[in-house]
Amino acid sequence: MEQIYNFSAGPAVLPQPVLKQVQEELLSYKGSGMSVMELSHRSEWFEEILAGAEVLLRELMGIPDNYKVLFLQGGASLQFTMVPLNLAHSKKAAFVNTGSWSQKAIQEAQKLTEAVVVASSEDQNFHYIPEILEVPKDASYLHITTNNTIEGTAFFDIPQSEIPLVADMSSNILSNDYRVEDFGLIYAGAQKNIGPAGLTIVIVREDLIGQVPDLPVMLDYAVQAKNHSLYNTPPTFAIYVAKLVLEWIKSEGGVTEMERRNREKAALLYTYLDQSKIF
Amino acid sequence: MEQIYNFSAGPAVLPQPVLKQVQEELLSYKGSGMSVMELSHRSEWFEEILAGAEVLLRELMGIPDNYKVLFLQGGASLQFTMVPLNLAHSKKAAFVNTGSWSQKAIQEAQKLTEAVVVASSEDQNFHYIPEILEVPKDASYLHITTNNTIEGTAFFDIPQSEIPLVADMSSNILSNDYRVEDFGLIYAGAQKNIGPAGLTIVIVREDLIGQVPDLPVMLDYAVQAKNHSLYNTPPTFAIYVAKLVLEWIKSEGGVTEMERRNREKAALLYTYLDQSKIF
């Protein structure tokens, strides 16, 4: 059977061994007689899957104990709202504008707080990562998009910041070896590097959450953290596939190896593009 | 292989023919060489799945043309926030309190608007459906929970209401033959009757949406409707499984047949409980 690699918007390639395991145990998970899709999220089977996914993510990314790991829904786009709702609490928020995803984050934040752009590469059509000269000290956080899929740029050096750094890492989480300690909050839609669409990962330093009373429960990091992502029924099947992908990444050599492979792929692609008469 | 039926909280049983088809085409959807989980949400394959699911749901439930069908994330719990955010717009909202799910809906609405309880069965531990004597004419909508899983009650007769009726139908959508025209908005987490967890169905009369400016995009029914549930990456795999379940329901005889089977199952269960010395 021919395998096709999809480089389009949204969902991306999943490892074949993962897909094969999903297929094998689709009708009966570990002899339970039930599909993973049918398991109660309150069952021991599922709690083991969820806890396992968290342990693997903590190990692969070196997530310190004072960070919470949340398995949520709604994609990065819902985080554009949840981050200012939870972290800005009537203070301004600072943004680096590196392209279309940054702009969406800024637009959504503006609905809830004052959003200040502290650096932008809009002047050259977002073809570079701009230098941050100054961040207002009274801003609650500084937001960056670590990888800009449409513009083809990425933050390899993470800016030093006195205020918490928030990163949309949707398209390069687990494929770039960032230090979690450099961030106050990291979020990522799962569909590029972790698993099926419909799952969002949030990694947040615990002192940053629980500051705002009476948020809608589903939009409150503190409620989700307190309930270990089980406040309501989570996307159980997507979390199961994500756990298998995390196991696969570990078995292949972890984030360092994923980073090496991506550089190799990029080098191949750029060599081709350099030689091409079309580009 | 023994099949186990899960009657616990959250996800429920899926039809075996659906699970078998998912298993068969897991590695290559319709000869695409890609798993459904890998398809771009902008691909023709996925757009066909999404459109197909909507057509089936419209047919099975008899959804009129002036209603939008949305495929969202976050479960009924996020609808507890989205409904008042989109529909209440600084007017009060009315609620029938029939148990724990109603109470959660009320609590979340109270964070955003004035929530008035117009009828409640709390006095008898929610063992009955209370009569609605009066609804304030200046309320923006009247909210009911059609089926109360924990309390074991259901609305078989839908209250007549001069203001739009909003229903949390999470646990009896497609298993009770309601008339969509009786409602202004219906929402349901998919995991009980439609598909895997991580998908939420919203059916809303189009004149009710787009009334509130500058809502967060992910929480705005109008944005989701305008983008045909593709504003950002939707839970593609869950929508695919839902489409297969809807096909299966149609092939088995539709909602009327599901309703008949459920009454049969309930009769069996209650006969057993009546004879039992434990209950």
Coordinates of C-alpha atoms in Angstrom, one line a residue:
Chain A
M1 CA 0.0 0.0 0.0
E2 CA 1.3 3.4 -0.9
Q3 CA 1.7 5.9 1.9
I4 CA 0.9 9.5 1.2
Y5 CA 2.4 12.3 3.3
N6 CA 0.1 15.3 3.9
F7 CA 1.8 18.7 4.2
S8 CA -1.4 20.7 4.1
A9 CA -3.1 22.8 6.7
G10 CA -4.2 21.2 9.9
P11 CA -3.7 17.5 10.7
A12 CA -0.3 15.9 9.8
V13 CA 1.3 12.5 9.4
L14 CA 1.1 10.0 12.3
P15 CA 3.8 7.3 12.8
Q16 CA 2.7 4.0 11.0
P17 CA 3.4 1.8 14.1
V18 CA 1.0 4.0 16.1
L19 CA -1.7 3.7 13.5
K20 CA -1.2 -0.1 13.3
Q21 CA -1.5 -0.4 17.1
V22 CA -4.7 1.8 17.1
Q23 CA -6.1 -0.5 14.4
E24 CA -5.2 -3.7 16.2
E25 CA -6.8 -2.8 19.5
L26 CA -9.7 -0.8 18.0
L27 CA -12.4 -3.3 18.9
S28 CA -11.1 -4.4 22.3
Y29 CA -8.6 -2.3 24.3
K30 CA -6.3 -4.5 26.3
G31 CA -8.8 -7.3 26.4
S32 CA -11.5 -5.0 27.9
G33 CA -14.0 -6.0 25.3
M34 CA -14.5 -2.3 24.6
S35 CA -13.1 0.1 22.1
V36 CA -11.0 3.0 23.6
M37 CA -13.8 5.2 22.2
E38 CA -16.3 3.3 24.5
L39 CA -14.3 3.4 27.7
S40 CA -15.7 5.7 30.5
H41 CA -13.3 8.6 31.2
R42 CA -13.8 7.6 34.8
S43 CA -12.5 4.0 34.2
E44 CA -9.2 2.8 35.4
W45 CA -8.3 2.0 31.8
F46 CA -8.7 5.6 30.7
E47 CA -7.2 7.1 33.9
E48 CA -4.1 5.0 33.1
I49 CA -4.0 6.3 29.5
L50 CA -4.3 9.9 30.7
A51 CA -1.7 9.6 33.5
G52 CA 0.6 7.7 31.1
A53 CA 0.4 10.5 28.5
E54 CA 1.2 13.1 31.1
V55 CA 4.3 11.2 32.5
L56 CA 5.6 10.7 28.9
L57 CA 5.1 14.4 28.0
R58 CA 6.8 15.5 31.3
E59 CA 9.8 13.2 30.5
L60 CA 10.2 14.1 26.8
M61 CA 10.0 17.9 27.4
G62 CA 11.6 17.9 30.9
I63 CA 8.6 19.6 32.4
P64 CA 9.4 20.7 36.0
D65 CA 7.1 19.7 38.9
N66 CA 5.8 23.2 39.4
Y67 CA 4.1 23.1 36.0
K68 CA 0.6 21.7 35.3
V69 CA 0.0 19.7 32.2
L70 CA -3.6 20.0 30.8
F71 CA -5.4 18.1 28.1
L72 CA -8.0 20.4 26.7
Q73 CA -10.2 21.0 23.6
G74 CA -10.7 23.9 21.1
G75 CA -7.2 24.2 19.5
A76 CA -4.8 27.0 19.8
S77 CA -7.6 29.3 18.7
L78 CA -9.4 28.8 22.0
Q79 CA -6.1 29.5 23.8
F80 CA -6.0 32.9 22.2
T81 CA -9.0 33.6 24.5
M82 CA -8.1 31.5 27.5
V83 CA -4.6 32.9 28.0
P84 CA -5.7 36.6 28.4
L85 CA -8.8 35.5 30.4
N86 CA -6.6 33.7 32.9
L87 CA -3.4 35.6 32.9
A88 CA -4.0 39.2 31.9
H89 CA -6.6 40.0 34.7
S90 CA -7.1 43.7 33.8
K91 CA -3.4 44.3 33.1
K92 CA -2.1 44.7 29.5
A93 CA -0.5 41.9 27.5
A94 CA 2.6 42.1 25.3
F95 CA 2.9 40.4 21.9
V96 CA 5.6 39.7 19.3
N97 CA 3.9 39.8 15.8
T98 CA 5.6 37.3 13.6
G99 CA 2.7 36.5 11.2
S100 CA -0.8 35.3 10.8
W101 CA -1.0 33.1 13.9
S102 CA 0.5 35.9 16.1
Q103 CA -2.0 38.3 14.6
K104 CA -4.9 36.1 15.4
A105 CA -3.7 35.8 19.0
I106 CA -3.4 39.6 19.2
Q107 CA -6.9 40.1 17.8
E108 CA -8.5 37.8 20.3
A109 CA -6.6 39.3 23.2
Q110 CA -7.7 42.8 22.2
K111 CA -11.3 41.7 22.9
L112 CA -10.4 41.1 26.5
T113 CA -7.5 43.4 27.4
E114 CA -5.0 46.0 26.1
A115 CA -2.7 44.1 23.7
V116 CA 0.6 45.9 23.1
V117 CA 2.8 44.8 20.1
V118 CA 6.4 45.1 21.4
A119 CA 8.1 43.8 18.2
S120 CA 7.0 43.0 14.7
S121 CA 8.4 41.8 11.4
E122 CA 5.4 43.0 9.4
D123 CA 7.6 45.6 7.6
Q124 CA 9.3 42.8 5.7
N125 CA 6.3 40.6 5.2
F126 CA 7.3 38.5 8.3
H127 CA 10.4 37.1 6.7
Y128 CA 12.5 37.4 9.9
I129 CA 12.2 37.2 13.7
P130 CA 12.2 40.7 15.1
E131 CA 14.4 41.8 18.1
I132 CA 12.5 42.7 21.2
L133 CA 13.9 46.0 22.5
E134 CA 11.6 46.7 25.4
V135 CA 8.7 45.1 27.2
P136 CA 6.4 47.2 29.4
K137 CA 7.0 46.1 33.0
D138 CA 3.4 46.4 33.8
A139 CA 2.4 43.8 31.2
S140 CA 1.1 40.5 32.5
Y141 CA 2.9 38.3 30.0
L142 CA 4.8 38.4 26.7
H143 CA 3.4 36.2 23.9
I144 CA 5.3 34.6 21.0
T145 CA 4.5 32.1 18.3
T146 CA 7.6 29.8 18.3
N147 CA 7.1 28.5 14.8
N148 CA 5.4 30.4 12.0
T149 CA 4.2 27.8 9.5
I150 CA 2.9 30.1 6.9
E151 CA 5.9 32.5 7.0
G152 CA 8.6 29.9 7.5
T153 CA 10.3 31.5 10.5
A154 CA 11.0 30.2 14.0
F155 CA 12.4 31.3 17.4
F156 CA 15.5 29.3 17.9
D157 CA 16.7 31.6 20.7
I158 CA 14.0 32.2 23.2
P159 CA 13.8 35.9 24.4
Q160 CA 14.8 36.5 28.0
S161 CA 11.8 38.1 29.7
E162 CA 11.2 39.5 33.1
I163 CA 7.5 38.9 32.7
P164 CA 6.1 35.3 32.0
L165 CA 6.7 34.2 28.5
V166 CA 3.7 32.6 26.8
A167 CA 4.2 30.5 23.6
D168 CA 2.0 29.1 20.9
M169 CA 4.1 26.0 20.1
S170 CA 1.4 24.3 18.0
S171 CA 3.7 23.5 15.0
N172 CA 7.0 22.8 16.7
I173 CA 6.3 21.3 20.1
L174 CA 8.4 18.1 20.6
S175 CA 10.4 18.9 17.4
N176 CA 12.5 21.7 18.9
D177 CA 14.3 21.2 22.2
Y178 CA 13.1 24.2 24.2
R179 CA 13.6 24.5 27.9
V180 CA 10.1 24.6 29.6
E181 CA 11.6 26.7 32.5
D182 CA 12.0 29.6 30.0
F183 CA 8.2 29.8 29.7
G184 CA 5.3 30.6 31.9
L185 CA 2.8 28.9 29.7
I186 CA 3.1 26.8 26.5
Y187 CA 0.1 25.7 24.4
A188 CA -0.2 23.6 21.3
G189 CA -3.0 22.1 19.2
A190 CA -2.1 18.4 19.1
Q191 CA -2.7 17.9 15.3
K192 CA 0.7 18.8 14.0
N193 CA 3.1 16.8 16.2
I194 CA 1.3 14.9 18.9
G195 CA -1.9 13.3 17.7
P196 CA -5.3 13.7 16.2
A197 CA -7.1 17.0 15.9
G198 CA -9.4 17.9 18.8
L199 CA -6.8 17.8 21.6
T200 CA -4.9 20.8 22.9
I201 CA -2.0 20.6 25.3
V202 CA -1.4 23.4 27.9
I203 CA 1.7 23.4 30.1
V204 CA 1.5 26.2 32.7
R205 CA 3.5 27.2 35.8
E206 CA 1.2 26.7 38.7
D207 CA 1.7 30.1 40.3
L208 CA 0.1 31.8 37.2
I209 CA -3.3 30.1 37.5
G210 CA -6.2 30.5 39.8
Q211 CA -5.8 34.3 40.0
V212 CA -9.2 35.2 38.5
P213 CA -12.4 34.4 40.3
D214 CA -15.6 33.1 38.6
L215 CA -14.3 32.3 35.2
P216 CA -16.5 30.0 33.1
V217 CA -15.3 26.5 34.3
M218 CA -14.3 25.2 30.9
L219 CA -12.1 28.3 30.3
D220 CA -10.4 28.2 33.8
Y221 CA -7.0 26.6 33.9
A222 CA -7.3 26.2 37.7
V223 CA -10.5 24.2 37.4
Q224 CA -9.0 22.0 34.7
A225 CA -5.8 21.5 36.7
K226 CA -7.6 20.7 39.9
N227 CA -9.7 18.1 38.0
H228 CA -6.7 16.6 36.2
S229 CA -8.3 17.5 32.8
L230 CA -11.4 15.4 33.9
Y231 CA -13.8 18.2 34.8
N232 CA -16.0 17.0 32.0
T233 CA -15.5 14.2 29.4
P234 CA -12.2 14.8 27.7
P235 CA -11.4 13.8 24.1
T236 CA -10.5 10.3 25.2
F237 CA -9.6 8.7 21.9
A238 CA -7.4 11.7 20.9
I239 CA -5.6 11.4 24.3
Y240 CA -5.1 7.7 23.7
V241 CA -3.5 8.2 20.3
A242 CA -1.4 11.1 21.7
K243 CA 0.0 8.7 24.3
L244 CA 1.0 6.2 21.6
V245 CA 2.7 8.9 19.7
L246 CA 4.6 10.1 22.8
E247 CA 5.7 6.4 23.4
W248 CA 6.9 6.3 19.8
I249 CA 8.9 9.5 20.1
K250 CA 10.5 8.2 23.2
S251 CA 11.4 4.9 21.6
E252 CA 12.9 6.7 18.6
G253 CA 15.2 8.8 20.7
G254 CA 13.1 11.7 22.1
V255 CA 12.9 15.4 21.2
T256 CA 16.6 15.7 20.3
E257 CA 16.2 13.0 17.6
M258 CA 12.9 14.6 16.3
E259 CA 14.8 17.9 16.0
R260 CA 17.7 16.2 14.1
R261 CA 15.3 14.6 11.7
N262 CA 13.4 17.8 11.0
R263 CA 16.7 19.7 10.3
E264 CA 17.6 16.9 7.9
K265 CA 14.2 17.1 6.1
A266 CA 14.5 20.9 6.0
A267 CA 18.0 20.8 4.6
L268 CA 16.8 18.4 1.9
L269 CA 13.9 20.6 1.0
Y270 CA 16.0 23.8 0.9
T271 CA 18.7 22.2 -1.2
Y272 CA 15.9 21.2 -3.7
L273 CA 14.4 24.6 -3.6
D274 CA 17.8 26.3 -4.1
Q275 CA 18.4 24.1 -7.2
S276 CA 14.9 24.6 -8.6
K277 CA 14.2 27.0 -11.4
I278 CA 10.6 27.5 -10.2
F279 CA 11.4 29.1 -6.8
Chain B
M1 CA -14.6 -12.1 21.6
E2 CA -16.8 -11.0 24.4
Q3 CA -18.4 -7.6 24.1
I4 CA -18.8 -5.4 27.2
Y5 CA -21.4 -2.7 27.5
N6 CA -20.4 0.3 29.4
F7 CA -23.2 2.1 31.2
S8 CA -20.9 4.4 33.2
A9 CA -20.3 8.2 33.0
G10 CA -19.2 9.7 29.7
P11 CA -18.6 7.7 26.6
A12 CA -21.0 4.9 25.7
V13 CA -21.4 1.9 23.4
L14 CA -20.8 2.4 19.7
P15 CA -22.3 0.1 17.0
Q16 CA -20.1 -2.9 16.1
P17 CA -20.4 -2.4 12.3
V18 CA -19.2 1.2 12.8
L19 CA -16.2 0.1 14.9
K20 CA -15.4 -2.5 12.3
Q21 CA -15.5 -0.1 9.4
V22 CA -13.2 2.4 11.4
Q23 CA -10.8 -0.5 11.9
E24 CA -10.8 -1.6 8.3
E25 CA -10.1 1.9 6.8
L26 CA -7.9 3.1 9.7
L27 CA -4.6 3.0 7.7
S28 CA -6.0 4.2 4.3
Y29 CA -9.3 6.1 4.0
K30 CA -11.0 5.3 0.7
G31 CA -7.6 4.4 -0.9
S32 CA -6.2 7.8 0.0
G33 CA -3.1 6.2 1.5
M34 CA -3.8 8.3 4.6
S35 CA -5.6 7.6 7.9
V36 CA -8.7 9.8 8.5
M37 CA -6.6 11.2 11.4
E38 CA -4.1 12.5 8.9
L39 CA -6.4 14.1 6.3
S40 CA -6.3 17.8 6.1
H41 CA -9.5 19.4 7.3
R42 CA -9.3 21.4 4.1
S43 CA -9.2 18.3 1.9
E44 CA -12.0 17.2 -0.3
W45 CA -12.1 13.9 1.6
F46 CA -12.8 15.6 4.9
E47 CA -15.2 18.2 3.5
E48 CA -17.2 15.3 2.1
I49 CA -17.3 13.7 5.6
L50 CA -18.3 16.9 7.3
A51 CA -21.0 17.7 4.7
G52 CA -22.2 14.1 4.8
A53 CA -22.6 14.1 8.6
E54 CA -24.6 17.3 8.4
V55 CA -26.9 16.0 5.7
L56 CA -27.5 12.8 7.7
L57 CA -28.2 14.7 10.9
R58 CA -30.6 17.0 9.1
E59 CA -32.5 14.0 7.6
L60 CA -32.6 12.0 10.8
M61 CA -33.8 14.8 13.0
G62 CA -35.8 16.7 10.4
I63 CA -33.9 19.9 10.9
P64 CA -35.4 22.8 9.0
D65 CA -33.4 24.9 6.6
N66 CA -33.4 27.9 8.8
Y67 CA -31.3 26.1 11.4
K68 CA -27.5 25.9 11.4
V69 CA -25.8 22.7 12.3
L70 CA -22.4 23.2 14.1
F71 CA -19.7 20.6 14.9
L72 CA -17.8 22.1 17.9
Q73 CA -15.6 21.1 20.8
G74 CA -15.8 21.4 24.6
G75 CA -18.8 19.3 25.5
A76 CA -22.1 20.4 26.9
S77 CA -20.1 22.1 29.7
L78 CA -18.7 24.7 27.2
Q79 CA -22.3 25.3 25.9
F80 CA -23.3 26.3 29.5
T81 CA -21.1 29.3 28.7
M82 CA -21.6 29.8 25.0
V83 CA -25.4 29.8 25.1
P84 CA -25.7 32.8 27.5
L85 CA -22.8 34.5 25.8
N86 CA -24.5 34.4 22.4
L87 CA -28.2 34.5 23.3
A88 CA -28.7 36.4 26.6
H89 CA -27.0 39.6 25.6
S90 CA -27.6 41.5 28.8
K91 CA -31.2 40.2 29.2
K92 CA -32.0 37.5 31.8
A93 CA -32.2 33.8 31.0
A94 CA -34.9 31.4 32.4
F95 CA -34.1 27.8 33.6
V96 CA -36.0 24.7 34.6
N97 CA -34.0 23.0 37.3
T98 CA -34.4 19.2 36.9
G99 CA -31.1 18.1 38.5
S100 CA -27.3 18.1 38.4
W101 CA -26.9 19.0 34.7
S102 CA -29.5 21.8 34.9
Q103 CA -27.8 23.1 38.0
K104 CA -24.4 23.3 36.2
A105 CA -26.0 25.2 33.3
I106 CA -27.6 27.6 35.8
Q107 CA -24.3 28.2 37.7
E108 CA -22.4 28.9 34.5
A109 CA -25.1 31.3 33.2
Q110 CA -25.1 33.2 36.5
K111 CA -21.5 34.2 35.8
L112 CA -22.6 36.0 32.6
T113 CA -26.3 37.1 33.2
E114 CA -29.2 37.0 35.5
A115 CA -30.4 33.3 35.6
V116 CA -34.0 32.9 36.8
V117 CA -35.3 29.5 37.8
V118 CA -38.9 29.3 36.7
A119 CA -39.6 25.7 37.8
S120 CA -37.7 23.2 39.9
S121 CA -38.2 19.6 41.2
E122 CA -35.5 20.1 43.8
D123 CA -38.2 19.8 46.6
Q124 CA -38.6 16.1 45.8
N125 CA -35.0 15.3 45.0
F126 CA -35.6 15.8 41.2
H127 CA -37.8 12.7 40.9
Y128 CA -40.3 14.5 38.6
I129 CA -40.5 17.0 35.8
P130 CA -41.9 20.2 37.2
E131 CA -44.7 22.2 35.6
I132 CA -43.8 25.6 34.2
L133 CA -46.3 28.1 35.4
E134 CA -44.9 31.4 34.2
V135 CA -41.8 32.5 32.2
P136 CA -40.7 36.2 32.4
K137 CA -41.5 37.8 29.0
D138 CA -38.3 39.7 29.1
A139 CA -36.1 36.6 29.4
S140 CA -34.0 35.9 26.3
Y141 CA -34.5 32.1 26.4
L142 CA -35.9 29.2 28.5
H143 CA -33.4 26.4 29.1
I144 CA -34.3 22.7 29.8
T145 CA -32.3 19.5 30.2
T146 CA -34.4 17.0 28.1
N147 CA -33.0 13.9 29.8
N148 CA -31.6 13.8 33.3
T149 CA -29.3 10.8 33.4
I150 CA -28.5 10.9 37.1
E151 CA -32.1 11.5 38.3
G152 CA -33.8 9.3 35.6
T153 CA -36.4 11.8 34.4
A154 CA -37.0 13.1 30.9
F155 CA -39.2 15.7 29.1
F156 CA -41.5 13.7 26.9
D157 CA -43.7 16.7 26.3
I158 CA -41.8 19.8 25.3
P159 CA -43.1 22.9 27.1
Q160 CA -44.7 25.5 24.9
S161 CA -42.7 28.7 25.2
E162 CA -43.1 32.2 23.8
I163 CA -39.4 32.8 24.1
P164 CA -36.8 30.5 22.4
L165 CA -36.4 27.1 24.1
V166 CA -32.8 25.9 24.6
A167 CA -32.2 22.3 25.3
D168 CA -29.3 20.3 26.6
M169 CA -30.0 17.0 24.7
S170 CA -26.7 15.3 25.4
S171 CA -28.1 12.1 26.7
N172 CA -31.2 11.6 24.5
I173 CA -30.5 13.3 21.1
L174 CA -31.4 10.8 18.3
S175 CA -33.1 8.5 20.8
N176 CA -36.2 10.6 21.3
D177 CA -38.3 11.9 18.4
Y178 CA -38.4 15.6 19.3
R179 CA -39.5 18.3 16.8
V180 CA -36.6 20.6 16.1
E181 CA -39.0 23.4 15.4
D182 CA -40.0 23.4 19.0
F183 CA -36.5 24.6 20.0
G184 CA -34.4 27.7 19.3
L185 CA -31.2 25.9 20.1
I186 CA -30.3 22.3 20.8
Y187 CA -26.9 21.2 22.0
A188 CA -25.4 17.8 22.8
G189 CA -22.1 16.3 23.6
A190 CA -21.6 13.5 21.1
Q191 CA -20.3 10.8 23.4
K192 CA -23.6 9.3 24.5
N193 CA -25.5 8.8 21.3
I194 CA -23.5 10.1 18.3
G195 CA -19.8 9.3 18.4
P196 CA -16.6 9.6 20.4
A197 CA -16.0 12.2 23.1
G198 CA -14.6 15.5 21.9
L199 CA -17.4 16.5 19.6
T200 CA -20.3 18.7 20.4
I201 CA -23.4 19.2 18.2
V202 CA -25.2 22.5 18.2
I203 CA -28.4 23.1 16.2
V204 CA -29.5 26.7 16.2
R205 CA -32.2 28.8 14.5
E206 CA -30.2 31.3 12.4
D207 CA -32.1 34.4 13.6
L208 CA -30.8 33.8 17.1
I209 CA -27.1 34.1 16.3
G210 CA -24.8 37.0 15.3
Q211 CA -26.5 39.4 17.8
V212 CA -23.5 40.0 20.0
P213 CA -20.4 41.9 18.5
D214 CA -16.8 41.0 19.3
L215 CA -17.3 37.7 21.0
P216 CA -14.2 35.5 21.1
V217 CA -14.2 33.7 17.7
M218 CA -14.2 30.2 19.1
L219 CA -17.2 31.0 21.3
D220 CA -19.3 32.8 18.6
Y221 CA -21.9 30.6 16.9
A222 CA -22.1 33.1 14.0
V223 CA -18.3 32.7 13.3
Q224 CA -18.6 28.9 13.4
A225 CA -21.7 28.9 11.2
K226 CA -20.2 31.3 8.6
N227 CA -17.1 29.0 8.5
H228 CA -19.2 25.8 8.3
S229 CA -17.5 24.5 11.5
L230 CA -14.1 25.0 9.8
Y231 CA -12.9 28.2 11.5
N232 CA -10.0 26.2 12.9
T233 CA -9.1 22.5 12.8
P234 CA -12.2 20.6 14.0
P235 CA -12.1 17.2 15.7
T236 CA -11.9 15.5 12.3
F237 CA -11.7 11.8 13.5
A238 CA -14.7 12.3 15.9
I239 CA -16.7 13.8 13.1
Y240 CA -15.9 10.9 10.8
V241 CA -17.0 8.3 13.4
A242 CA -20.2 10.4 14.0
K243 CA -21.0 10.3 10.3
L244 CA -20.7 6.4 10.4
V245 CA -22.9 6.3 13.4
L246 CA -25.5 8.5 11.7
E247 CA -25.4 6.2 8.6
W248 CA -25.9 3.2 10.9
I249 CA -28.9 4.9 12.7
K250 CA -30.5 5.6 9.3
S251 CA -29.9 2.1 8.0
E252 CA -31.5 0.6 11.2
G253 CA -34.7 2.7 10.8
G254 CA -33.9 6.1 12.1
V255 CA -34.8 7.9 15.3
T256 CA -38.2 6.2 15.7
E257 CA -36.5 2.8 15.8
M258 CA -33.9 4.0 18.3
E259 CA -36.7 5.4 20.5
R260 CA -38.5 2.0 20.3
R261 CA -35.4 0.1 21.2
N262 CA -34.7 2.4 24.1
R263 CA -38.2 1.9 25.5
E264 CA -37.8 -1.8 25.2
K265 CA -34.5 -1.8 27.0
A266 CA -35.9 0.5 29.7
A267 CA -38.9 -1.8 30.1
L268 CA -36.6 -4.8 30.6
L269 CA -34.5 -2.9 33.1
Y270 CA -37.5 -1.7 35.1
T271 CA -39.1 -5.1 35.1
Y272 CA -35.9 -6.5 36.5
L273 CA -35.6 -3.7 39.1
D274 CA -39.2 -4.2 40.1
Q275 CA -38.6 -7.9 40.8
S276 CA -35.3 -7.3 42.5
K277 CA -35.0 -7.4 46.2
I278 CA -32.0 -5.1 46.2
F279 CA -33.7 -2.0 44.8

